[in-house]
XYZ file of C-alpha atoms in Angstrom:
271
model
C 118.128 11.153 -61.560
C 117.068 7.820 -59.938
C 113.744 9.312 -59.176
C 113.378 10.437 -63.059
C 113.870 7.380 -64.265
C 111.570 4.848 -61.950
C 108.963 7.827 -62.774
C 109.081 6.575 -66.412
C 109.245 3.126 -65.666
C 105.918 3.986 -64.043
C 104.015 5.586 -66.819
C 103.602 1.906 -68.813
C 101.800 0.917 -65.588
C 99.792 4.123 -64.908
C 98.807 3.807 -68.626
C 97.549 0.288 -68.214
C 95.584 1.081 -64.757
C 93.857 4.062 -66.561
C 92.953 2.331 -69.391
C 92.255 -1.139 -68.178
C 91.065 -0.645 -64.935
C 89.500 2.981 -63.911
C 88.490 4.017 -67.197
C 86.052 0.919 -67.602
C 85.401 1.202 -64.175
C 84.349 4.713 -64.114
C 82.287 3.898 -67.732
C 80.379 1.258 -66.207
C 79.141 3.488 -62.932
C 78.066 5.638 -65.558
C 75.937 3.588 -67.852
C 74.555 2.634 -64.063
C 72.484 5.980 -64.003
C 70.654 5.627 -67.254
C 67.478 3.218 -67.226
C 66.919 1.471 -71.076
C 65.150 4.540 -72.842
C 68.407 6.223 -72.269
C 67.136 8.731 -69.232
C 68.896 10.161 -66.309
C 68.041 7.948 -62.987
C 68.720 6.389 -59.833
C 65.684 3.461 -59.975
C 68.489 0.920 -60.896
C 69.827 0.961 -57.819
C 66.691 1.004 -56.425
C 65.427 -2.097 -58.245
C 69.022 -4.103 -56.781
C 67.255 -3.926 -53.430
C 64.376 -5.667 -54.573
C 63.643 -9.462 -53.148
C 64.506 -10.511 -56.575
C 67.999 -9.052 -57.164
C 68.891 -9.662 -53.283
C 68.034 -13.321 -53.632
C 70.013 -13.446 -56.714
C 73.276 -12.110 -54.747
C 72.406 -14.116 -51.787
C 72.150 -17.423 -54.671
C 75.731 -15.785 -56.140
C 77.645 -16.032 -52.522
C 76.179 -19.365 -51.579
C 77.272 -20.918 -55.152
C 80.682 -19.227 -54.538
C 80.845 -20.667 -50.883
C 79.794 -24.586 -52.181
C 82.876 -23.989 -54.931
C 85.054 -22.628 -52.674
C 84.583 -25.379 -50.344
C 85.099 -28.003 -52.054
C 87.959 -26.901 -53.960
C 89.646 -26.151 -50.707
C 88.758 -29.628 -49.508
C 90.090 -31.257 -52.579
C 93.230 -28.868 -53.135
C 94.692 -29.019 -49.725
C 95.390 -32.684 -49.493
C 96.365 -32.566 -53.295
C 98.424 -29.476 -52.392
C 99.970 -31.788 -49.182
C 100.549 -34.747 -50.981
C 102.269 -33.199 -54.119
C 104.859 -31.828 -51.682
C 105.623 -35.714 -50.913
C 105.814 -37.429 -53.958
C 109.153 -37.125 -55.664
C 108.999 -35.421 -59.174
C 106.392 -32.878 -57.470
C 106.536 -30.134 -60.535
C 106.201 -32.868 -62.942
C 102.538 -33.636 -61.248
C 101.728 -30.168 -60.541
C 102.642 -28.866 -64.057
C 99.940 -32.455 -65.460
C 97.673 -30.486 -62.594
C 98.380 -26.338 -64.492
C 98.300 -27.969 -67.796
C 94.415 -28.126 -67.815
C 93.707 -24.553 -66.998
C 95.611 -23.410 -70.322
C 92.834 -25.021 -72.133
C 89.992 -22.786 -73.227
C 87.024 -22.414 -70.913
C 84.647 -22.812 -73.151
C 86.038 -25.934 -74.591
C 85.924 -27.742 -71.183
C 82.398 -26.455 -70.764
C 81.390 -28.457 -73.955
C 83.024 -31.948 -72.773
C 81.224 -31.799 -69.829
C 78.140 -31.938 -71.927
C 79.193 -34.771 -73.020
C 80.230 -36.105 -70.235
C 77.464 -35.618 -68.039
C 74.862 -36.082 -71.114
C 72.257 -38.525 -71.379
C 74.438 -41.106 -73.186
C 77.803 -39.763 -71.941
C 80.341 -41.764 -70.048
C 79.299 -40.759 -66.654
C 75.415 -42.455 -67.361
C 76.891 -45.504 -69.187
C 78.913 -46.149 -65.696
C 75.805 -45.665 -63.535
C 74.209 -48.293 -66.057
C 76.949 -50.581 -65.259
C 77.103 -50.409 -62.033
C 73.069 -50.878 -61.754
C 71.947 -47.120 -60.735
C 70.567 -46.585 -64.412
C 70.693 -43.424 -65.913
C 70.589 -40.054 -63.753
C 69.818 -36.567 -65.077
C 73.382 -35.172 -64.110
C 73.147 -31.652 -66.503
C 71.338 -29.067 -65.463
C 71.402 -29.760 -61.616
C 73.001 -28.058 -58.723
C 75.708 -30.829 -58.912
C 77.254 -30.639 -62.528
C 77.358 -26.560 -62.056
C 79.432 -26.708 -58.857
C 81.089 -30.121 -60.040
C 82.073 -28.241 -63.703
C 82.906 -25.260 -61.586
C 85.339 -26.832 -59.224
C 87.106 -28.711 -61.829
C 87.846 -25.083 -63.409
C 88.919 -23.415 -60.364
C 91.195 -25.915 -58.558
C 94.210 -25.625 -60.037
C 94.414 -21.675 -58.639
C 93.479 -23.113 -55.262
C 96.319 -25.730 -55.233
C 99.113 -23.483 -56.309
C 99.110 -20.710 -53.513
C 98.839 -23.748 -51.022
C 101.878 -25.859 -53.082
C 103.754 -22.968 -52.647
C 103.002 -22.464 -48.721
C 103.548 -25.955 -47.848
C 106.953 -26.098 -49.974
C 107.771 -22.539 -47.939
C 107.378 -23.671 -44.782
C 109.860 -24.924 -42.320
C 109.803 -28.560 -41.732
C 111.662 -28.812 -38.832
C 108.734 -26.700 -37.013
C 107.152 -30.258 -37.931
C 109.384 -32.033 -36.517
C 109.539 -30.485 -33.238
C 106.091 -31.487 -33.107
C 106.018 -34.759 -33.554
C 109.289 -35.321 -31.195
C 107.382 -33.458 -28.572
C 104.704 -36.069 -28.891
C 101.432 -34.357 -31.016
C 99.291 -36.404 -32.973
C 98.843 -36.101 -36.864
C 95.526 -34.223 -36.184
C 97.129 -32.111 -33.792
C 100.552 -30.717 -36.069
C 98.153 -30.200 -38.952
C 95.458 -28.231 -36.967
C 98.155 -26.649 -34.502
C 101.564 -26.475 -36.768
C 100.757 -26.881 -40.514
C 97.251 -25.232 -41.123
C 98.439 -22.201 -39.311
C 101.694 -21.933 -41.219
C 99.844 -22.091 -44.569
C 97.179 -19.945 -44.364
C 98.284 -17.396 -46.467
C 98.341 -19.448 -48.902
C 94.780 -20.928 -47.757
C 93.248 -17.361 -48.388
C 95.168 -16.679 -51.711
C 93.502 -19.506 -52.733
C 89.480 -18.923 -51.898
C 89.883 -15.427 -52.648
C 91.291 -16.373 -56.079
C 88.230 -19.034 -56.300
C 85.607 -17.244 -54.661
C 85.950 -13.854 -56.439
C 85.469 -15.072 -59.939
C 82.572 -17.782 -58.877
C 80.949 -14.781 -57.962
C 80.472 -13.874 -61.201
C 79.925 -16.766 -63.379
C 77.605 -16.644 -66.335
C 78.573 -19.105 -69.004
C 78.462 -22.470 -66.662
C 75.235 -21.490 -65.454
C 74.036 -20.897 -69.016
C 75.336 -24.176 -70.516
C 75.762 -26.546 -67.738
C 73.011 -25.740 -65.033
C 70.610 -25.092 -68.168
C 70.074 -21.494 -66.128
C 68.569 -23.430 -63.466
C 71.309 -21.345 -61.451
C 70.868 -17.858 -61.354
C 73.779 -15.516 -60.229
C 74.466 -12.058 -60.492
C 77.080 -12.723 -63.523
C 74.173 -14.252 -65.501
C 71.881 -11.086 -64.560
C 74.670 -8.742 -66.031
C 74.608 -11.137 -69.210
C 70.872 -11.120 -69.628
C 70.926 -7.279 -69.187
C 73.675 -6.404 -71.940
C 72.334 -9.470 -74.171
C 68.977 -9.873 -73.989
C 66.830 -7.218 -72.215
C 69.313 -4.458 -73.689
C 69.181 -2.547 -70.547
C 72.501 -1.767 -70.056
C 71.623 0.654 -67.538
C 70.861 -2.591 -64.858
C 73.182 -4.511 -65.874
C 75.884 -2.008 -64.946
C 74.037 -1.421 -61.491
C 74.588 -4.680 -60.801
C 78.235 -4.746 -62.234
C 78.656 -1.773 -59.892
C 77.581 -3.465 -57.213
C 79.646 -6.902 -57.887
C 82.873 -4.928 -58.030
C 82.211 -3.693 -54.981
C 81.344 -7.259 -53.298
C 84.801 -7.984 -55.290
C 86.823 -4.710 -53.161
C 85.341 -5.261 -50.154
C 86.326 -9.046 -50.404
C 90.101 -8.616 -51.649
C 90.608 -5.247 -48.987
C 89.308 -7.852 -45.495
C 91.326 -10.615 -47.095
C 94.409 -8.580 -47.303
C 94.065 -6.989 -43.896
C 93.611 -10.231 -42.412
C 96.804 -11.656 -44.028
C 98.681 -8.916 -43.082
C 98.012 -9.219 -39.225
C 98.553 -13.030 -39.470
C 101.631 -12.467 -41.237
C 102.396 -9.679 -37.988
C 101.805 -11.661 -35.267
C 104.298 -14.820 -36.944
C 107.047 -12.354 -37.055
């Protein structure tokens, strides 16, 4: 009887998976075989190994890597410090709140921003630099980007540092380690988990980024999201742009199944 009824608990979720998940999946891989006349072929996946589309992936990881980085190198010590102060939700919800605004709306302040007569030239003026051409650089894209993406890198890490036991600090400290020394040998370690929720949350979806590029970085970044964009959008030719779809949900597998593996043997060898 028990068995019965988790089976139809589980049909709402099979549904979803089907219909969400492997059906557009499977739809995709198909459109992949078609070139833009609407004939049977396999030269799209021939074309991805071209210098062209392998730059363009090699471009995607590295702008995923900068973003990753330095979300990571701003989150953790926001993460730490949060844990510290004394109405820490309070500041961490003012830190959430942001992300519930629409993407695209953030996108367009930027612009202003980082524009010609924005607020960000106007205090270069001031402080005697004179006016910089911030848009459409390497900087705003991966500045704009990690402003999106850090809150989902400083939650998992919140929530690591607030699981962990303090006393293992403690100990540390009484048996006479430096600060460097309990973070690299006592707290880092504890919170990894939380460390790799984090980039893979951040680095999966920078993989695929199309609208920054397009309005920020002025297309002067090229990544495999903007490809798939310019293939549906522009060219038409659906048929490469779900190659290369193919291809980035595999990137996107391969990336989640190592991560998980690895977190599983960490979280092994603690016990």
């Amino acid at each position: 009887m028990q068995n019965r009824t988790r089976n139809l608990y589980l049909i709402p979720y099979v549904a979803w998976i089907v219909l969400f998940v492997i059906a557009p999946v499977l739809l995709v891989l198909y459109y992949s075989f078609f070139d833009i006349t609407g004939q049977v072929t396999v030269d799209n996946y021939k074309t991805f190994f071209t210098p062209v589309y392998l730059k363009m992936t090699f471009s995607s990881f590295w702008y995923a890597f900068l973003i990753t980085l330095f979300s990571l190198l701003v989150a953790y010590p926001t993460a730490y410090l949060l844990t510290k102060t004394k109405h820490k939700q309070l500041w961490l919800l003012l830190i959430i709140v942001p992300s519930w605004i629409n993407l695209l709306l953030k996108v367009y302040a930027f612009l202003g921003i980082f524009g010609t007569f924005g607020p960000a030239n106007s205090l270069l003026d001031a402080v005697g630099i004179g006016a910089k051409q911030i848009l459409f650089t390497d900087f705003s894209f991966v500045f704009v980007s990690v402003y999106i993406f850090i809150p989902f890198m400083i939650l998992p890490i919140f929530n690591a540092l607030e699981e962990m036991n303090a006393s293992l600090v403690d100990a540390a400290r009484d048996l006479g380690a430096s600060a460097w020394t309990t973070f690299s040998r006592v707290i880092f370690p504890l919170t990894l988990d939380g460390v790799k929720a984090g980039c893979q949350v951040v680095f999966i979806p920078a993989l695929s980024l199309f609208m920054i590029t397009r309005l920020i970085a002025g297309n002067r970044v090229i990544t495999l999201g903007t490809a798939i964009e310019q293939n549906f959008l522009v060219i038409q030719d659906w048929g490469m742009g779900s190659t290369i779809a193919v291809f980035l949900i595999l990137i996107m597998v391969i990336i989640m199944v190592a991560t998980g593996s690895r977190k599983r043997g960490f979280s092994h060898e603690t016990k």
